[in-house]
Coordinates of C-alpha atoms in Angstrom, one line a residue:
M9 CA -53.8 163.2 -17.5
G10 CA -52.3 162.9 -14.3
S11 CA -52.1 166.4 -13.3
L12 CA -55.5 167.1 -15.2
W13 CA -57.6 164.5 -12.9
R14 CA -55.9 166.2 -9.8
A15 CA -56.9 169.4 -10.7
G16 CA -60.2 168.0 -10.9
K17 CA -60.0 166.2 -8.0
K18 CA -59.1 169.5 -6.0
L19 CA -61.9 171.4 -7.6
S20 CA -64.6 169.1 -6.5
L21 CA -63.7 169.3 -3.0
V22 CA -64.4 173.1 -3.0
A23 CA -68.4 173.9 -2.4
S24 CA -68.4 177.1 -4.9
A25 CA -65.5 176.5 -7.2
A26 CA -67.0 180.2 -8.6
A27 CA -66.0 182.4 -5.7
G28 CA -63.2 184.4 -6.8
G29 CA -60.9 184.1 -3.9
T30 CA -61.5 180.2 -4.0
A31 CA -60.8 179.9 -7.8
A32 CA -57.7 182.1 -7.6
A33 CA -56.2 180.1 -4.8
L34 CA -56.9 176.7 -6.7
I35 CA -55.4 178.1 -10.0
A36 CA -52.6 179.6 -7.6
T37 CA -51.9 176.1 -6.4
S38 CA -52.6 173.7 -9.0
D39 CA -49.8 171.5 -11.2
D40 CA -51.5 173.2 -14.1
P41 CA -53.2 176.6 -14.1
A42 CA -54.5 176.7 -17.3
T43 CA -56.3 173.2 -16.8
A44 CA -57.5 175.0 -13.6
L45 CA -58.6 177.9 -15.0
R46 CA -60.5 176.1 -17.7
L47 CA -62.2 173.7 -14.9
C48 CA -63.1 176.7 -12.7
A49 CA -64.9 178.1 -15.8
T50 CA -66.4 174.6 -16.4
V51 CA -67.8 173.1 -13.4
P52 CA -69.7 176.0 -12.1
H53 CA -71.7 176.0 -15.2
R54 CA -72.5 172.7 -15.3
L55 CA -73.5 172.3 -12.0
L56 CA -75.7 175.1 -12.6
R57 CA -77.2 173.3 -15.7
D58 CA -78.1 170.2 -13.7
A59 CA -79.2 172.0 -10.7
V60 CA -81.8 173.9 -12.9
T61 CA -83.1 170.8 -14.9
A62 CA -83.3 168.4 -12.0
A63 CA -85.2 171.3 -9.7
N64 CA -87.5 171.8 -13.3
I65 CA -88.1 168.0 -13.3
A66 CA -88.9 168.3 -9.7
F67 CA -91.2 170.9 -9.4
D68 CA -92.9 169.1 -13.1
Y69 CA -93.4 166.0 -11.2
E70 CA -94.8 167.7 -7.8
Y71 CA -97.3 170.5 -9.5
S72 CA -98.7 167.5 -12.4
L73 CA -99.4 165.1 -10.0
R74 CA -100.7 167.2 -6.9
G75 CA -103.9 166.1 -5.9
L76 CA -104.5 163.3 -8.0
R77 CA -105.6 159.8 -6.9
E78 CA -103.0 157.2 -6.1
G79 CA -103.8 154.2 -9.3
S80 CA -106.6 156.5 -10.8
I81 CA -106.3 156.2 -14.4
E82 CA -106.1 160.1 -14.7
R83 CA -103.3 160.1 -12.5
E84 CA -101.4 157.6 -14.6
M85 CA -102.1 159.7 -17.8
V86 CA -100.7 162.5 -16.4
K87 CA -97.4 161.1 -15.3
H88 CA -96.7 159.4 -18.4
E89 CA -96.8 162.6 -20.1
V90 CA -94.4 164.1 -17.0
H91 CA -91.7 161.3 -18.1
L92 CA -92.1 162.2 -21.4
R93 CA -91.2 165.7 -20.8
S94 CA -88.9 165.2 -18.0
A95 CA -86.8 162.4 -20.1
E96 CA -86.5 164.7 -23.3
K97 CA -85.2 167.6 -20.4
L98 CA -82.6 164.7 -19.2
R99 CA -81.9 164.1 -22.9
D100 CA -81.5 167.9 -23.5
L101 CA -78.9 168.2 -20.4
C102 CA -76.9 165.0 -21.4
F103 CA -76.4 166.6 -25.3
K104 CA -75.4 169.8 -23.7
N105 CA -73.2 168.7 -21.3
G106 CA -71.6 166.0 -23.0
G107 CA -68.8 163.7 -22.1
I108 CA -69.9 161.3 -18.8
Y109 CA -73.4 162.7 -19.3
I110 CA -73.9 161.1 -22.4
K111 CA -72.7 157.7 -21.0
L112 CA -74.8 157.9 -18.0
G113 CA -77.8 158.7 -20.6
Q114 CA -77.0 155.6 -22.6
H115 CA -77.0 153.5 -19.4
L116 CA -80.4 154.4 -19.0
G117 CA -81.3 154.1 -22.1
H118 CA -81.0 150.2 -22.1
D119 CA -84.0 148.6 -21.9
A120 CA -82.8 147.3 -18.6
K121 CA -84.6 147.3 -15.1
G122 CA -81.2 147.2 -13.3
I123 CA -80.9 148.3 -9.8
L124 CA -77.7 150.4 -10.5
C125 CA -80.2 152.5 -12.7
L126 CA -81.9 153.5 -9.4
F127 CA -79.4 155.9 -8.5
F128 CA -79.7 158.0 -11.5
Y129 CA -83.5 158.0 -11.3
M130 CA -84.0 158.8 -7.7
F131 CA -82.8 162.3 -8.5
I132 CA -86.0 162.5 -10.2
Y133 CA -88.8 161.1 -8.8
E134 CA -88.8 159.1 -5.6
Q135 CA -91.9 156.9 -6.0
E136 CA -90.7 155.0 -9.1
Y137 CA -88.2 152.5 -8.3
L138 CA -87.6 151.6 -11.6
V139 CA -86.8 153.6 -14.9
P140 CA -90.0 154.1 -16.8
Q141 CA -89.9 153.2 -20.5
E142 CA -90.6 156.9 -21.4
Y143 CA -87.0 157.6 -20.0
V144 CA -85.8 154.1 -21.9
I145 CA -87.1 154.4 -25.1
T146 CA -86.4 158.5 -25.2
L147 CA -82.8 158.4 -24.3
R148 CA -82.0 154.9 -26.1
E149 CA -83.5 156.4 -29.1
S150 CA -81.3 159.6 -29.1
M151 CA -78.3 158.5 -27.2
L152 CA -77.2 155.5 -29.1
N153 CA -77.3 157.0 -32.7
R154 CA -77.1 160.7 -31.9
C155 CA -73.8 161.2 -29.8
P156 CA -72.4 164.6 -30.5
V157 CA -69.5 164.3 -34.0
S158 CA -66.3 166.3 -33.9
S159 CA -65.4 168.3 -37.2
Y160 CA -62.7 167.2 -39.2
E161 CA -60.9 169.7 -38.3
Q162 CA -60.7 168.7 -34.9
I163 CA -60.2 165.2 -35.6
C164 CA -56.9 166.6 -37.7
E165 CA -55.7 168.5 -34.5
V166 CA -56.1 165.3 -33.0
F167 CA -54.1 163.2 -35.5
K168 CA -51.3 166.2 -35.6
R169 CA -50.9 165.6 -32.2
E170 CA -50.9 162.1 -31.8
L171 CA -49.2 161.0 -34.8
G172 CA -47.8 164.1 -36.3
D173 CA -49.6 164.4 -39.6
T174 CA -53.2 164.7 -41.2
P175 CA -55.3 161.5 -41.4
E176 CA -54.9 161.9 -45.6
N177 CA -50.9 161.5 -45.3
I178 CA -50.8 159.0 -42.9
F179 CA -53.3 156.9 -44.5
A180 CA -54.0 155.8 -48.1
E181 CA -58.2 156.6 -47.9
F182 CA -59.5 158.4 -44.8
D183 CA -63.4 159.1 -44.6
P184 CA -63.7 162.4 -42.8
I185 CA -67.3 161.4 -42.3
P186 CA -67.8 158.9 -39.0
I187 CA -69.6 155.8 -39.7
A188 CA -70.6 156.0 -35.7
S189 CA -70.2 158.4 -32.8
A190 CA -69.9 157.6 -29.1
S191 CA -69.7 159.6 -26.0
L192 CA -66.2 159.7 -25.9
A193 CA -64.6 159.0 -29.5
Q194 CA -66.1 158.8 -33.1
V195 CA -64.8 156.2 -35.5
H196 CA -64.0 157.0 -39.3
V197 CA -63.1 154.2 -42.0
A198 CA -59.7 154.3 -43.5
H199 CA -57.8 152.1 -45.8
T200 CA -53.7 151.6 -45.1
H201 CA -51.2 151.9 -47.8
D202 CA -51.0 148.6 -47.9
G203 CA -54.7 148.2 -48.7
Q204 CA -56.0 146.9 -45.3
K205 CA -59.3 148.2 -44.8
V206 CA -59.6 149.8 -41.0
A207 CA -61.6 151.5 -38.4
V208 CA -60.0 154.6 -36.9
K209 CA -61.6 155.4 -33.6
V210 CA -60.7 159.3 -32.8
Q211 CA -61.0 160.7 -29.2
H212 CA -63.4 164.1 -28.9
A213 CA -61.2 166.8 -28.9
H214 CA -60.5 168.4 -25.2
M215 CA -62.3 165.1 -24.1
T216 CA -59.9 164.8 -21.0
E217 CA -60.8 168.4 -19.8
T218 CA -64.7 167.8 -20.4
A219 CA -64.2 164.4 -18.2
A220 CA -62.2 165.8 -15.5
A221 CA -64.9 168.6 -15.1
D222 CA -67.7 166.2 -15.3
H223 CA -66.2 164.1 -12.6
A224 CA -65.5 167.2 -10.4
T225 CA -69.1 168.4 -10.8
V226 CA -70.4 164.6 -9.9
E227 CA -68.3 164.3 -6.6
L228 CA -69.7 167.5 -5.5
V229 CA -73.2 166.7 -6.0
V230 CA -72.6 163.5 -4.7
N231 CA -70.7 164.8 -1.4
T232 CA -73.2 167.6 -0.8
L233 CA -76.0 165.6 -0.9
H234 CA -74.0 162.8 1.4
R235 CA -73.5 165.9 3.9
F236 CA -77.3 166.6 4.0
F237 CA -79.0 163.5 3.9
P238 CA -76.4 161.0 5.5
S239 CA -78.5 158.1 4.6
F240 CA -78.0 158.9 0.4
D241 CA -74.5 157.8 0.5
Y242 CA -73.2 157.1 -3.1
R243 CA -69.8 158.2 -2.7
W244 CA -69.0 154.9 -4.1
L245 CA -69.9 155.7 -7.6
I246 CA -67.2 158.7 -7.2
D247 CA -64.4 155.9 -6.8
E248 CA -65.6 154.0 -9.6
I249 CA -65.7 156.8 -12.2
N250 CA -62.2 157.7 -10.6
D251 CA -60.9 154.4 -11.2
S252 CA -62.7 153.5 -14.3
L253 CA -63.0 156.7 -16.7
P254 CA -59.3 157.3 -17.1
K255 CA -58.8 154.2 -18.6
E256 CA -61.6 154.3 -20.8
L257 CA -59.6 157.6 -21.8
D258 CA -56.6 155.9 -22.6
F259 CA -57.2 153.9 -26.0
L260 CA -54.0 151.7 -25.5
V261 CA -55.5 150.1 -22.6
E262 CA -58.1 149.3 -24.1
A263 CA -55.8 147.6 -27.2
K264 CA -54.3 145.6 -24.5
N265 CA -57.3 144.7 -22.9
S266 CA -58.6 143.6 -26.4
E267 CA -55.6 141.6 -26.9
K268 CA -55.8 140.0 -23.4
C269 CA -59.7 139.1 -24.2
V270 CA -58.7 136.9 -27.2
E271 CA -55.9 135.1 -25.1
N272 CA -58.0 134.3 -22.5
F273 CA -60.2 132.9 -24.2
R274 CA -57.6 130.8 -26.7
K275 CA -55.9 129.6 -23.1
L276 CA -58.9 129.1 -21.0
S277 CA -61.8 128.4 -22.8
P278 CA -60.5 126.7 -26.4
H279 CA -64.3 125.3 -27.1
V280 CA -64.9 128.8 -27.4
A281 CA -62.5 130.1 -28.6
N282 CA -63.3 130.1 -32.6
Y283 CA -66.7 132.0 -31.9
V284 CA -65.2 134.8 -30.2
Y285 CA -63.7 138.0 -32.1
A286 CA -61.7 141.0 -31.5
P287 CA -60.7 143.3 -33.9
K288 CA -57.0 143.3 -34.8
V289 CA -55.0 146.4 -33.5
Y290 CA -52.5 148.1 -35.6
W291 CA -50.4 149.3 -33.0
N292 CA -48.3 151.6 -35.3
L293 CA -51.1 153.9 -35.9
S294 CA -52.6 153.8 -32.1
T295 CA -51.6 156.1 -29.3
S296 CA -54.1 157.1 -26.1
K297 CA -56.1 159.4 -28.3
L298 CA -56.6 157.4 -31.4
L299 CA -57.1 153.5 -32.1
T300 CA -56.5 151.9 -35.4
M301 CA -58.4 148.6 -35.6
E302 CA -59.4 145.8 -38.3
F303 CA -62.6 146.7 -39.9
M304 CA -65.3 144.5 -39.1
D305 CA -68.6 144.0 -41.2
G306 CA -71.4 142.4 -39.1
A307 CA -74.8 143.1 -37.7
H308 CA -75.6 144.6 -34.7
I309 CA -76.6 142.3 -31.7
N310 CA -80.0 144.0 -31.8
D311 CA -80.7 143.8 -35.5
I312 CA -83.0 140.7 -35.4
K313 CA -83.8 141.3 -39.2
T314 CA -80.5 141.5 -40.1
I315 CA -79.2 138.3 -38.1
R316 CA -81.7 136.2 -39.4
K317 CA -80.9 137.5 -43.2
L318 CA -77.5 136.0 -42.4
G319 CA -79.0 132.7 -41.6
I320 CA -78.2 132.8 -37.9
H321 CA -81.0 131.9 -35.4
P322 CA -81.4 134.8 -32.4
H323 CA -81.8 131.6 -30.0
E324 CA -78.3 130.4 -30.9
L325 CA -76.8 133.6 -30.7
S326 CA -78.3 134.3 -27.4
K327 CA -76.7 131.3 -26.1
L328 CA -73.4 132.5 -27.5
V329 CA -73.9 135.9 -25.7
S330 CA -74.4 133.5 -22.6
Q331 CA -71.9 131.3 -22.7
T332 CA -69.3 134.1 -23.6
F333 CA -69.4 136.2 -20.7
A334 CA -70.3 133.4 -18.3
E335 CA -66.4 132.0 -19.8
M336 CA -65.0 135.4 -18.4
M337 CA -66.8 136.2 -15.4
F338 CA -66.5 132.6 -13.6
K339 CA -63.2 130.9 -15.4
H340 CA -61.3 134.1 -16.8
G341 CA -61.8 136.6 -13.9
F342 CA -61.3 139.5 -16.6
V343 CA -64.6 140.9 -17.8
H344 CA -65.8 143.3 -20.5
C345 CA -68.3 145.4 -18.4
D346 CA -70.0 147.5 -21.4
P347 CA -71.7 145.0 -23.7
H348 CA -74.5 147.0 -24.5
S349 CA -75.9 146.3 -28.4
A350 CA -73.3 149.0 -30.1
N351 CA -70.4 147.1 -28.6
L352 CA -71.6 143.6 -29.9
L353 CA -71.4 142.5 -33.6
V354 CA -72.9 139.1 -35.2
R355 CA -71.3 137.6 -38.7
P356 CA -71.4 134.0 -39.6
M357 CA -68.6 131.9 -38.5
P358 CA -66.1 132.1 -41.3
S359 CA -66.4 128.1 -42.2
G360 CA -70.1 129.0 -43.4
K361 CA -71.5 125.5 -42.7
R362 CA -75.1 125.1 -42.2
N363 CA -76.7 122.7 -39.8
I364 CA -79.6 120.4 -40.9
L365 CA -82.3 123.5 -40.4
G366 CA -80.0 125.5 -42.6
W367 CA -78.9 127.7 -39.9
R368 CA -75.3 129.0 -39.5
K369 CA -72.9 129.1 -36.7
P370 CA -72.7 132.7 -35.3
Q371 CA -69.4 134.7 -34.6
L372 CA -69.4 137.2 -31.4
I373 CA -67.3 140.0 -32.4
L374 CA -66.7 142.4 -29.4
L375 CA -65.8 146.1 -29.8
D376 CA -64.8 148.8 -27.2
H377 CA -62.7 147.1 -24.9
G378 CA -61.9 150.1 -22.7
L379 CA -64.2 149.0 -19.6
Y380 CA -62.9 145.7 -18.0
K381 CA -62.8 144.5 -14.8
E382 CA -60.6 142.0 -13.1
L383 CA -61.8 139.4 -10.4
D384 CA -59.2 138.3 -8.2
F385 CA -59.1 134.6 -7.4
D386 CA -61.8 134.7 -4.2
T387 CA -64.1 137.0 -5.8
R388 CA -64.4 135.1 -8.9
T389 CA -64.6 132.0 -7.2
N390 CA -67.5 133.3 -4.7
Y391 CA -69.0 134.9 -7.5
A392 CA -69.1 131.4 -9.3
S393 CA -70.6 129.4 -6.6
L394 CA -72.9 132.1 -5.7
W395 CA -74.6 131.8 -9.4
K396 CA -74.2 128.1 -8.8
A397 CA -76.3 128.2 -5.7
L398 CA -78.9 130.6 -7.6
V399 CA -79.5 128.4 -10.4
F400 CA -79.8 125.3 -8.5
S401 CA -82.1 127.2 -5.6
D402 CA -79.5 126.1 -2.9
V403 CA -80.5 128.5 0.3
S404 CA -77.8 127.7 2.4
A405 CA -74.9 128.5 -0.3
I406 CA -76.9 131.7 -1.2
K407 CA -76.9 133.3 2.1
E408 CA -73.0 131.7 2.3
Y409 CA -71.7 133.1 -0.8
S410 CA -73.6 136.4 -0.6
A411 CA -72.3 137.0 2.8
K412 CA -68.6 136.3 1.5
L413 CA -69.4 138.6 -1.5
G414 CA -70.0 141.6 0.9
A415 CA -74.1 141.6 1.2
G416 CA -73.4 140.3 5.1
E417 CA -76.0 138.0 6.8
D418 CA -78.7 140.4 6.9
L419 CA -79.0 141.0 3.0
Y420 CA -78.5 138.2 1.2
V421 CA -82.1 137.8 0.1
L422 CA -82.1 141.1 -1.3
F423 CA -78.6 140.4 -3.0
A424 CA -80.5 137.5 -5.0
G425 CA -83.2 139.5 -5.8
V426 CA -80.9 142.4 -7.4
L427 CA -78.5 139.4 -9.4
T428 CA -81.6 137.3 -10.6
M429 CA -84.0 140.2 -11.0
R430 CA -86.6 138.3 -9.5
P431 CA -88.1 138.2 -5.8
W432 CA -87.3 135.9 -3.2
K433 CA -90.1 133.4 -3.6
R434 CA -88.9 132.6 -6.9
V435 CA -85.2 132.6 -6.2
V436 CA -85.7 129.3 -4.1
D437 CA -88.5 128.1 -6.5
Q438 CA -87.4 124.8 -7.4
S439 CA -89.0 124.7 -10.6
L440 CA -86.9 124.8 -13.9
D441 CA -87.7 127.9 -14.9
H442 CA -87.7 129.6 -11.5
L443 CA -85.3 132.8 -13.1
V444 CA -86.9 133.0 -16.2
F445 CA -88.0 136.6 -17.0
N446 CA -90.8 137.0 -19.9
G447 CA -91.1 140.8 -19.2
T448 CA -94.9 141.1 -18.5
E449 CA -97.1 143.8 -17.0
S450 CA -97.7 141.7 -13.7
E451 CA -93.8 140.7 -13.6
I452 CA -92.7 144.1 -14.3
S453 CA -95.2 145.5 -11.6
E454 CA -93.9 142.9 -9.1
L455 CA -90.5 144.0 -9.6
Q456 CA -91.6 147.6 -9.2
M457 CA -93.2 146.7 -5.6
Y458 CA -90.2 144.6 -4.7
A459 CA -87.7 147.4 -5.2
S460 CA -90.0 150.2 -3.6
E461 CA -90.8 147.9 -0.5
Y462 CA -86.5 147.4 0.1
F463 CA -85.4 150.7 -1.4
H464 CA -83.6 152.1 1.6
Q465 CA -81.8 148.4 2.3
I466 CA -81.1 148.2 -1.6
S467 CA -79.1 151.7 -1.1
E468 CA -77.2 149.8 2.2
L469 CA -76.7 146.8 0.0
L470 CA -75.3 149.1 -3.2
R471 CA -72.7 151.0 -0.4
R472 CA -71.6 147.2 0.9
L473 CA -70.6 146.0 -2.5
P474 CA -67.1 145.6 -3.9
R475 CA -67.1 148.1 -6.8
V476 CA -66.1 144.9 -9.2
I477 CA -69.5 143.3 -8.2
L478 CA -71.5 146.7 -8.7
L479 CA -69.8 146.8 -12.3
M480 CA -70.9 142.9 -12.5
L481 CA -74.3 144.1 -11.8
K482 CA -74.5 146.7 -14.4
T483 CA -73.0 143.8 -17.0
N484 CA -75.8 141.7 -15.9
D485 CA -78.2 144.1 -16.6
C486 CA -76.7 144.9 -20.3
L487 CA -76.7 141.2 -21.0
R488 CA -80.3 141.1 -19.6
A489 CA -81.0 144.3 -22.3
V490 CA -79.4 141.9 -25.1
N491 CA -81.2 138.7 -24.6
N492 CA -84.9 140.5 -24.3
S493 CA -83.9 142.4 -27.4
L494 CA -83.3 138.7 -29.0
L495 CA -86.0 136.3 -27.5
Q496 CA -88.4 139.3 -26.0
G497 CA -87.2 138.2 -22.4
S498 CA -84.8 135.7 -20.7
S499 CA -84.7 131.9 -21.3
L500 CA -84.2 128.2 -20.0
D501 CA -81.0 127.7 -21.9
T502 CA -79.4 131.5 -20.6
F503 CA -79.5 130.1 -16.8
F504 CA -78.7 126.6 -17.7
I505 CA -75.5 128.0 -19.4
I506 CA -74.9 130.1 -16.0
G507 CA -75.1 127.2 -13.9
K508 CA -73.5 125.0 -16.0
I509 CA -70.1 127.3 -16.2
S510 CA -70.4 128.8 -12.9
S511 CA -70.7 124.9 -11.3
E512 CA -67.2 123.7 -13.7
A513 CA -65.4 126.8 -12.6
V514 CA -66.2 125.8 -9.0
I515 CA -65.5 122.0 -9.5
D516 CA -62.3 123.0 -11.2
V517 CA -60.9 125.1 -8.4
K518 CA -61.9 122.2 -6.0
M519 CA -59.7 120.0 -8.2
S520 CA -56.7 122.7 -8.0
Q521 CA -56.7 122.6 -4.1
S522 CA -57.3 118.9 -3.9
K523 CA -54.4 118.0 -1.3
S524 CA -54.8 114.4 -1.2
L525 CA -55.7 111.2 -2.9
L526 CA -59.5 111.1 -0.8
S527 CA -60.3 114.9 -1.7
W528 CA -59.5 114.6 -5.2
L529 CA -61.9 111.6 -5.2
N530 CA -64.6 113.4 -3.4
V531 CA -64.6 116.3 -5.8
R532 CA -64.4 113.8 -8.8
L533 CA -67.5 112.3 -7.5
E534 CA -69.0 116.0 -7.1
K535 CA -68.3 116.2 -10.7
I536 CA -70.0 113.3 -11.9
L537 CA -72.7 113.9 -9.8
L538 CA -73.2 117.7 -11.0
E539 CA -73.0 116.4 -15.0
V540 CA -75.6 113.6 -14.4
R541 CA -78.0 116.6 -13.2
L542 CA -76.8 119.0 -15.8
W543 CA -77.7 116.0 -18.8
G544 CA -81.1 115.7 -16.6
I545 CA -81.7 119.5 -17.2
Q546 CA -80.6 119.6 -20.7
I547 CA -83.0 116.7 -21.5
V548 CA -85.8 118.4 -19.9
L549 CA -84.8 121.4 -22.2
W550 CA -84.6 119.7 -25.1
I551 CA -88.4 118.2 -24.6
Y552 CA -89.5 121.8 -23.7
Q553 CA -88.1 123.3 -26.8
I554 CA -89.8 120.3 -29.3
R555 CA -93.3 121.2 -27.4
K556 CA -92.8 124.8 -27.8
A557 CA -91.6 124.4 -31.4
L558 CA -94.6 121.7 -32.0
S559 CA -97.0 124.7 -30.8
W560 CA -95.8 127.4 -33.0
S561 CA -96.0 124.9 -36.0
D562 CA -99.6 124.1 -35.1
Q563 CA -100.5 128.0 -34.5
G564 CA -98.5 128.5 -37.7
L565 CA -96.1 130.9 -36.3
V566 CA -93.2 128.9 -37.9

């Protein structure tokens, strides 16, 4: 893996790897000549395919919209058609290239309007600053359900290389047809010789080489664009891919992350631990390219119909998701950074008990633990302090902790907007629902104008922020998409939970750092006042929910 990645990195520094002399020199000096040869053959081909697709899309926008008045009905209709055509071209490119490209397509396919998506979309059309729904729908429908599938012969090849035998000999039963396929791997159902039903995650054949080539291609594109357009500085994306992708390709890292996540909940968040679950790992049947886990039955987090059939209320599930990830971010400092709908399952708590209204408590099952980020003590504390300030509209604290996290004193307003997806006037609003986003056309239009107006500042902000915070932004986008699928928008409860857990984390840090009786008493008093404030908000939330339920009942919606 290391030599392969070094070969890809060396290749990315060459402006034209296809040139005979350059390619020959690269191959001759490589630690792995065979791999370098494959990369030299792969990268130029993919780069050409990228360039042709990008040029095709750019020309389509430029030609189709020329002469049409901004804001006119005709322009909007034509733009809709161009969006659809371009989304299909982008989808086809991702499928042809595979690997990282499919992962990027999946991120675009989330129903999230996150600022990180700006990077990918700005290649396509500079006048649109949020991913249009045509892209979201097209890529979501294809990327999450139609990823490439390795043949059974290729699966056997991986098994022989990793475990020394074929699947049918290693397991009592092995279904050759996968139940799911993602950008990096696919999952098969099997039974061990002692009768346990398991899910076997098998990496696509030659994925390591493909990933190295993709990495080299993306690095070449970003560095070339930065050379010609210095203000376009997204080299941080290369650093992030370089750090995260090799870990995602090592399934033993994923297995260790899974166990550490569960252990963190047991030790640091015992009140939530029973409601969060990760599949058991079968270490004797797992390698860096194969991962054998306990098979999990459950509904995907966006399958509202099945969730209700299981007796689980979507609102309770939304609160559990918010609490789970808030605990990770603000208390554990070890965060699952890929919580999209395919990686989150839900089932009723094993106890099976129902409340007085007949609903059952949900248990959240976390899958795909390949992408985690650790927040060091200072970053975690500052991030928790910032979210506390955002929820409670504390302007001075927002400014202070935004600066500590790298935004600087000049971009703290923008950073607050990126985190909450709300304009500054809403962030500092003292009303209880100031951060709630309902997804109305007016709200989306407001965000588009906000992003358009501050586009260059957004680019500068993303350049400044630590990579770990960029991953938190991406995680927030995924969680927003999950909550939107459950509730058709954000909710007061979500921000109440974030405010409560971030505040608890800040208080815990202050308590641990108290070095005198007076400072300890001050922190205790702060904690009491905070709890009183939170109780007040909780009462208001209960009244709000009762009124909402009564309103629905009067309208015959319940």
